[in-house]
Coordinates of C-alpha atoms and ligand atoms in Angstrom, one line a residue:
M1 CA -18.3 -32.6 9.9
K2 CA -18.6 -31.4 6.3
I3 CA -15.9 -32.0 3.7
I4 CA -15.0 -29.8 0.8
R5 CA -13.3 -31.9 -1.9
L6 CA -11.1 -29.9 -4.4
K7 CA -10.7 -30.6 -8.1
P8 CA -7.4 -32.2 -9.1
A9 CA -4.3 -30.0 -8.7
K10 CA -6.2 -27.2 -7.0
E11 CA -4.5 -27.6 -3.7
K12 CA -1.3 -25.7 -4.6
S13 CA -2.1 -22.3 -3.1
L14 CA -3.3 -23.9 0.1
L15 CA -0.1 -25.8 0.4
R16 CA 1.8 -22.5 0.2
G17 CA -0.3 -21.2 3.0
H18 CA -2.7 -18.9 1.1
P19 CA -6.0 -18.8 3.0
W20 CA -8.6 -18.7 0.2
V21 CA -10.5 -21.4 -1.7
F22 CA -12.4 -20.1 -4.7
D23 CA -15.7 -21.7 -5.9
G24 CA -14.1 -22.8 -9.1
A25 CA -11.6 -25.0 -7.3
I26 CA -14.2 -27.1 -5.5
A27 CA -15.3 -30.5 -6.9
K28 CA -18.0 -31.2 -4.3
G29 CA -19.2 -30.4 -0.8
G30 CA -20.8 -27.5 0.9
G31 CA -21.9 -26.2 4.3
D32 CA -23.9 -23.5 6.1
A33 CA -22.8 -19.9 6.3
G34 CA -19.8 -19.7 8.5
E35 CA -19.7 -23.4 9.3
T36 CA -16.3 -25.0 9.8
V37 CA -15.5 -27.4 7.0
R38 CA -12.6 -29.8 6.3
V39 CA -10.9 -29.0 3.0
E40 CA -9.4 -32.0 1.2
S41 CA -7.4 -32.5 -2.0
A42 CA -8.9 -34.5 -4.9
E43 CA -7.0 -37.5 -3.5
G44 CA -8.6 -37.0 -0.1
A45 CA -5.6 -35.6 1.8
F46 CA -6.3 -33.1 4.5
L47 CA -5.5 -29.5 3.5
A48 CA -7.1 -27.1 6.0
W49 CA -10.0 -26.2 8.3
G50 CA -11.9 -23.2 7.1
A51 CA -15.2 -21.2 7.3
Y52 CA -17.7 -21.8 4.5
S53 CA -19.3 -18.9 2.6
P54 CA -22.2 -20.3 0.5
Q55 CA -22.6 -17.2 -1.7
S56 CA -19.1 -15.8 -2.0
R57 CA -16.7 -16.6 -4.8
I58 CA -14.2 -17.0 -2.0
R59 CA -16.0 -20.1 -0.8
V60 CA -13.8 -21.1 2.1
R61 CA -11.5 -18.9 4.2
V62 CA -8.9 -20.9 6.1
W63 CA -8.8 -20.9 9.9
S64 CA -6.0 -23.4 10.3
F65 CA -3.7 -25.7 8.2
D66 CA -3.2 -28.0 11.3
E67 CA -5.3 -31.1 11.0
G68 CA -5.2 -31.6 14.8
Q69 CA -6.6 -28.1 15.5
R70 CA -10.2 -27.8 16.7
I71 CA -11.9 -24.6 15.6
D72 CA -13.6 -23.4 18.8
A73 CA -13.8 -20.5 21.2
A74 CA -10.3 -21.3 22.6
F75 CA -8.8 -21.4 19.2
L76 CA -10.3 -18.0 18.2
R77 CA -9.2 -16.5 21.6
E78 CA -5.7 -17.7 21.0
R79 CA -5.6 -16.1 17.5
L80 CA -6.8 -12.8 19.0
R81 CA -4.2 -13.0 21.8
R82 CA -1.5 -13.6 19.2
A83 CA -2.6 -10.7 17.1
I84 CA -2.6 -8.3 20.0
A85 CA 0.7 -9.6 21.3
L86 CA 2.3 -9.1 17.9
R87 CA 1.7 -5.3 18.3
A88 CA 3.0 -5.0 21.8
P89 CA 6.7 -4.5 20.9
L90 CA 5.9 -2.2 18.0
A91 CA 5.8 1.0 20.1
I92 CA 3.1 2.5 18.0
A93 CA 2.9 6.2 18.6
S94 CA -0.8 6.3 19.1
D95 CA -3.7 5.0 21.1
G96 CA -5.5 4.4 17.8
V97 CA -4.2 1.0 16.7
R98 CA -5.3 -1.8 14.4
L99 CA -5.4 -4.9 16.7
V100 CA -6.6 -7.5 14.1
H101 CA -5.9 -7.2 10.3
G102 CA -7.9 -10.1 8.8
E103 CA -6.1 -12.8 6.9
S104 CA -2.7 -11.5 7.8
D105 CA -3.5 -12.2 11.5
G106 CA -4.9 -15.6 10.7
L107 CA -8.5 -14.3 11.2
P108 CA -10.0 -13.9 7.7
G109 CA -12.9 -11.5 7.5
L110 CA -12.2 -9.8 10.9
V111 CA -10.8 -6.3 11.4
V112 CA -10.5 -4.8 14.9
D113 CA -9.3 -1.3 15.7
R114 CA -8.9 0.3 19.1
Y115 CA -9.5 4.0 19.5
G116 CA -8.6 4.9 23.1
D117 CA -11.0 2.8 25.2
I118 CA -13.4 2.0 22.3
L119 CA -13.0 -1.2 20.3
V120 CA -14.4 -1.2 16.8
A121 CA -14.9 -4.5 14.9
Q122 CA -15.8 -5.2 11.3
F123 CA -17.0 -8.7 10.4
T124 CA -16.7 -9.0 6.6
S125 CA -17.2 -12.7 6.0
C126 CA -19.4 -15.6 7.2
G127 CA -16.8 -17.2 9.4
P128 CA -16.3 -14.3 11.9
E129 CA -20.1 -13.5 11.5
R130 CA -21.0 -16.9 12.9
W131 CA -18.5 -16.6 15.8
K132 CA -19.3 -12.9 16.5
A133 CA -20.4 -13.3 20.2
V134 CA -17.3 -15.5 21.0
L135 CA -15.0 -13.0 19.3
A136 CA -16.6 -10.0 21.0
D137 CA -16.3 -11.6 24.5
A138 CA -12.7 -12.6 23.9
L139 CA -11.8 -9.1 22.7
L140 CA -13.1 -7.5 25.8
E141 CA -11.4 -10.0 28.1
L142 CA -8.0 -9.7 26.3
T143 CA -8.0 -5.9 26.2
G144 CA -9.7 -5.2 29.5
L145 CA -12.0 -2.8 27.7
S146 CA -15.8 -2.8 28.0
R147 CA -17.1 -1.2 24.8
L148 CA -17.1 -2.7 21.3
Y149 CA -18.8 -1.0 18.4
E150 CA -19.7 -3.0 15.3
R151 CA -19.0 -1.4 11.9
S152 CA -20.1 -4.3 9.6
D153 CA -21.1 -1.9 6.9
A154 CA -18.3 -2.7 4.4
S155 CA -19.7 -3.2 0.9
S156 CA -17.9 -6.5 0.7
R157 CA -20.5 -7.9 3.1
A158 CA -23.0 -8.0 0.2
L159 CA -20.7 -10.5 -1.7
E160 CA -21.1 -12.8 1.3
G161 CA -24.9 -12.4 1.4
L162 CA -24.6 -10.6 4.7
P163 CA -26.7 -7.5 5.6
E164 CA -25.1 -4.3 6.9
V165 CA -25.0 -4.1 10.7
T166 CA -23.8 -1.3 12.9
G167 CA -24.2 -0.4 16.5
W168 CA -22.8 -1.3 20.0
L169 CA -22.1 -5.0 20.3
R170 CA -20.9 -4.7 23.9
G171 CA -21.3 -1.7 26.2
A172 CA -22.7 1.7 25.0
G173 CA -22.1 5.4 25.2
E174 CA -20.6 8.2 23.1
T175 CA -19.3 7.2 19.7
A176 CA -17.2 10.3 19.4
C177 CA -13.7 10.1 20.8
V178 CA -10.2 11.6 20.7
I179 CA -7.1 9.6 19.9
H180 CA -3.5 10.8 20.5
E181 CA -1.4 10.2 17.4
N182 CA 2.3 11.2 17.1
G183 CA 1.6 13.6 20.0
W184 CA -1.5 15.3 18.3
K185 CA -5.1 15.1 19.3
L186 CA -7.4 13.7 16.6
G187 CA -11.2 13.6 17.1
L188 CA -13.2 11.0 15.3
D189 CA -16.6 9.2 15.5
V190 CA -16.6 5.4 15.3
A191 CA -20.2 5.4 14.2
L192 CA -20.1 8.1 11.6
G193 CA -16.5 8.1 10.3
H194 CA -15.2 6.2 7.2
K195 CA -14.2 2.6 7.6
T196 CA -14.0 2.1 11.4
G197 CA -13.7 5.8 12.0
Y198 CA -10.2 6.8 10.9
Y199 CA -7.4 5.9 8.4
L200 CA -5.0 4.4 10.9
D201 CA -2.9 3.0 8.0
Q202 CA -1.5 6.5 7.2
R203 CA -0.2 7.1 10.7
D204 CA 3.5 6.8 9.8
S205 CA 3.0 8.9 6.6
R206 CA 1.4 11.7 8.7
G207 CA 4.4 11.4 11.1
D208 CA 6.7 11.8 8.1
M209 CA 4.8 14.9 6.9
A210 CA 5.5 16.6 10.2
D211 CA 9.2 15.8 9.9
Y212 CA 9.4 17.1 6.3
A213 CA 7.5 20.3 7.2
R214 CA 10.1 20.8 10.0
R215 CA 13.1 20.2 7.8
F216 CA 11.9 21.9 4.6
G217 CA 10.1 24.8 6.2
F218 CA 6.9 24.5 4.1
Q219 CA 5.0 27.7 3.8
Q220 CA 1.9 26.7 1.8
V221 CA 0.6 23.1 2.0
L222 CA -2.2 21.6 0.0
N223 CA -3.9 18.5 1.6
C224 CA -6.1 16.8 -1.1
F225 CA -8.6 14.2 0.0
S226 CA -8.0 15.4 3.6
Y227 CA -10.8 13.5 5.3
T228 CA -10.6 14.8 9.0
G229 CA -7.4 16.6 8.4
G230 CA -4.8 14.2 9.7
F231 CA -2.1 15.4 7.3
S232 CA -3.1 19.0 7.9
V233 CA -2.6 18.7 11.6
A234 CA 0.7 17.0 10.9
A235 CA 1.9 19.8 8.6
L236 CA 0.9 22.5 11.1
A237 CA 2.6 20.6 13.9
G238 CA 5.8 20.5 11.8
G239 CA 5.6 24.3 11.5
A240 CA 4.0 24.8 8.1
Q241 CA 2.6 28.3 7.8
H242 CA -0.7 27.5 6.1
V243 CA -2.6 24.4 5.0
T244 CA -5.5 24.1 2.6
S245 CA -7.6 20.9 3.1
I246 CA -9.9 19.7 0.3
D247 CA -12.5 17.0 0.7
S248 CA -15.9 16.3 -0.8
S249 CA -17.3 15.3 2.5
G250 CA -18.7 18.2 4.6
P251 CA -18.8 16.3 7.9
A252 CA -15.2 15.2 7.4
L253 CA -14.2 18.8 6.9
E254 CA -16.1 19.9 10.0
R255 CA -14.1 17.5 12.0
A256 CA -10.9 18.6 10.3
R257 CA -11.7 22.2 11.4
A258 CA -12.3 20.9 15.0
N259 CA -9.0 19.0 14.9
I260 CA -7.1 22.2 14.0
D261 CA -8.7 23.8 17.1
L262 CA -8.2 20.8 19.3
N263 CA -4.4 21.1 18.7
G264 CA -4.4 24.8 19.4
F265 CA -3.4 26.0 16.0
E266 CA -4.3 29.5 14.9
P267 CA -7.5 29.1 12.8
A268 CA -6.0 31.5 10.2
R269 CA -3.4 28.9 9.4
A270 CA -6.0 26.6 7.9
T271 CA -8.5 26.8 5.0
F272 CA -11.1 24.2 4.1
L273 CA -12.6 23.5 0.8
D274 CA -15.7 21.3 0.4
A275 CA -15.1 20.5 -3.2
D276 CA -14.0 18.0 -5.8
V277 CA -10.2 17.6 -5.8
N278 CA -9.8 17.4 -9.6
A279 CA -11.8 20.5 -10.2
S280 CA -10.0 22.4 -7.4
L281 CA -6.6 21.5 -8.8
R282 CA -7.6 22.8 -12.2
R283 CA -8.9 26.0 -10.7
F284 CA -5.7 26.6 -8.7
L285 CA -3.7 26.1 -11.9
A286 CA -5.9 28.6 -13.7
E287 CA -5.4 31.1 -10.8
G288 CA -1.6 30.6 -10.9
R289 CA -1.4 29.3 -7.3
T290 CA 1.5 27.2 -6.2
F291 CA 2.4 25.1 -3.1
D292 CA 5.5 23.9 -1.2
A293 CA 3.9 20.6 -0.4
I294 CA 1.0 18.7 -1.7
V295 CA -0.7 15.5 -0.4
L296 CA -2.7 13.3 -2.7
D297 CA -4.4 10.5 -0.8
P298 CA -7.5 9.5 -2.9
P299 CA -9.9 6.8 -2.1
K300 CA -9.5 3.3 -3.6
L301 CA -9.8 3.9 -7.3
A302 CA -9.0 0.3 -8.4
P303 CA -10.2 -2.3 -5.9
T304 CA -9.1 -5.1 -8.3
V305 CA -6.8 -5.5 -11.3
A306 CA -9.9 -5.3 -13.5
H307 CA -10.3 -1.6 -12.6
A308 CA -6.6 -0.8 -13.0
E309 CA -6.7 0.9 -16.4
R310 CA -9.3 3.4 -15.7
A311 CA -7.9 4.1 -12.3
A312 CA -4.4 4.6 -13.8
R313 CA -5.8 7.5 -15.9
A314 CA -7.4 9.0 -12.8
Y315 CA -4.2 8.7 -10.7
K316 CA -2.1 10.2 -13.6
D317 CA -4.4 13.1 -14.0
I318 CA -4.4 14.3 -10.3
N319 CA -0.6 13.7 -10.1
R320 CA 0.0 15.7 -13.3
L321 CA -2.0 18.6 -11.9
A322 CA -0.2 18.4 -8.5
F323 CA 3.2 18.4 -10.2
K324 CA 2.2 21.6 -12.1
L325 CA 1.1 23.3 -8.8
L326 CA 4.4 22.4 -7.0
N327 CA 7.0 25.0 -6.4
P328 CA 10.6 24.1 -7.3
A329 CA 12.1 22.1 -4.4
G330 CA 8.5 21.4 -3.3
V331 CA 7.5 18.0 -2.1
L332 CA 4.6 15.8 -3.3
F333 CA 3.3 13.1 -1.0
T334 CA 1.3 10.8 -3.3
Y335 CA -0.6 7.6 -2.4
S336 CA -2.6 4.7 -3.8
C337 CA -4.6 2.3 -1.6
S338 CA -5.8 0.4 -4.6
G339 CA -5.1 -3.4 -4.3
G340 CA -5.3 -3.6 -8.1
I341 CA -2.3 -1.3 -8.6
G342 CA 1.1 -2.5 -7.5
I343 CA 4.0 -0.2 -6.5
E344 CA 5.8 -0.7 -9.8
L345 CA 2.7 0.4 -11.8
F346 CA 2.0 3.3 -9.4
Q347 CA 5.6 4.6 -9.8
K348 CA 5.2 4.4 -13.6
I349 CA 1.9 6.3 -13.5
V350 CA 3.5 9.0 -11.3
A351 CA 6.6 9.2 -13.6
S352 CA 4.5 9.7 -16.6
A353 CA 2.4 12.4 -14.8
A354 CA 5.6 14.2 -14.0
S355 CA 6.8 13.9 -17.5
D356 CA 3.5 15.3 -18.9
A357 CA 3.7 18.2 -16.4
G358 CA 7.3 18.9 -17.6
V359 CA 8.6 18.4 -14.1
D360 CA 11.8 16.7 -13.1
A361 CA 11.3 14.9 -9.7
V362 CA 13.3 12.6 -7.5
I363 CA 12.0 10.0 -5.0
L364 CA 12.9 11.0 -1.5
Q365 CA 11.1 8.2 0.2
R366 CA 8.9 5.2 -0.3
Q367 CA 6.1 4.7 2.2
G368 CA 3.7 1.8 2.9
G369 CA 1.2 0.9 5.6
T370 CA 2.0 0.8 9.2
A371 CA 3.3 -2.2 11.2
D372 CA -0.1 -2.7 12.9
H373 CA -1.5 -3.5 9.4
P374 CA 1.0 -6.4 8.7
T375 CA 1.0 -8.5 5.5
A376 CA 1.4 -12.2 5.9
L377 CA 4.0 -13.4 3.4
A378 CA 1.6 -16.0 2.1
F379 CA -1.1 -13.4 1.5
P380 CA 0.3 -10.6 -0.7
E381 CA -3.3 -9.4 -1.4
G382 CA -3.1 -7.9 2.1
E383 CA -0.7 -5.2 1.0
Y384 CA -2.6 -2.3 -0.6
L385 CA -1.1 1.0 0.5
K386 CA 1.8 2.5 -1.2
G387 CA 3.2 6.0 -1.1
L388 CA 6.0 8.1 -2.8
V389 CA 7.5 11.2 -1.4
L390 CA 8.9 13.2 -4.3
M391 CA 10.8 16.4 -4.6
R392 CA 10.5 18.6 -7.6
R393 CA 14.2 19.2 -8.6
P394 CA 15.0 22.8 -8.0
G395 CA 16.2 24.9 -11.0
Ligands
SAH1 N1 -5.6 11.4 4.0 C1 -6.8 11.0 4.9 C2 -7.6 9.9 4.3 C3 -8.2 10.1 2.9 S1 -9.5 9.1 2.5 C4 -6.2 10.7 6.3 O1 -5.0 10.8 6.5 O2 -7.1 10.5 7.2 C5 -10.1 9.7 1.0 C6 -11.0 11.0 1.2 O3 -11.3 11.4 -0.1 C7 -12.3 10.8 1.9 O4 -12.4 11.6 3.0 C8 -13.4 11.2 0.8 O5 -14.4 11.9 1.3 C9 -12.5 12.0 -0.1 N2 -13.0 12.1 -1.5 C10 -13.3 11.1 -2.4 N3 -13.5 11.5 -3.6 C11 -13.2 12.9 -3.6 C12 -13.2 13.9 -4.6 N4 -13.5 13.6 -5.9 N5 -12.8 15.1 -4.2 C13 -12.6 15.4 -2.9 N6 -12.6 14.5 -2.0 C14 -12.9 13.2 -2.3

């Protein structure tokens, strides 16, 4: 058994239950990639069992804070069972569900999503990488499913010295499938889609969009960064007359178009623009177009606090343009999935965008991720998605 000895006074975050040990906190000790190590304080007291990552700045990710715990197949199976059981009472309105959400489920470096009868796993650090076969078998056994696709192509793998790996890990077959979310059909492809195939974390916000469309009677909706058109389907399902979806990914828009068909909406109610959002918003402004509802769901602009300043300018710019395109009493659904930008800063950015646009707006609702993407209290880094639903004050 290998021991990682920390420098003096570096045990505080572990004692609070935070699951990471940074390289700079370690006085001595090491291990192989993914090997289970015993982490001790400078005084030699037991702190945690964790998985060693020789190349990562996050050198150890904790499996357990219990000294009596053996890290073996039974332990990992129990963590998976616990994660799946946590979701059972949530009554999630979809068969597309996140079953394992990394650190917040006590399984650092592992994400597992279920799309109908397909499981998709992402192994992002050395610990789960080493236990891949055990985790895959346990997942099939616990869910009763037979197919597991691996999407270990997250860029963070490089920080761990791990290569990108994709393909069927268990079973085989079509990678395209259809999930049923909030009563709608949404097609996706677990091999070709972003992340593990779809943005499951925006399920509740899409559900809210349908409700707002119903209550406010939106005529013209603009869905920016639409990906495969989830918010567009939601708006049409809520009765919106017409939705314009913008994305810079052609394949995503093709699927968005297919998703409109799949739900039986008149093709004339949807327009698709394969274009840059920023340029499109400027063009609409020049053309004098306006909308009753606008969605802004950009990709992660600030992965860490270090990127926050430049990202803040980018967020402000698109939000300012969106406010200018919004009709009085119109509704803006604006999001940030940047871990480096907290909700307080995001709200300030949006406020200053409204002020620059000369628009008075009120917050109708605050949104976050979905309950199947839980945040462990000891791991606030796990919380990344925030959303504001704002109404331009009429008159
Ligand atoms: N709202 C979507 C998820 C959006 S993910 C949903 O509910 O599923 C962000 C999307 O922004 C991706 O599809 C990506 O292709 C697109 N994108 C990134 N940069 C862009 C840009 N500059 N202009 C247009 N689309 C962009």
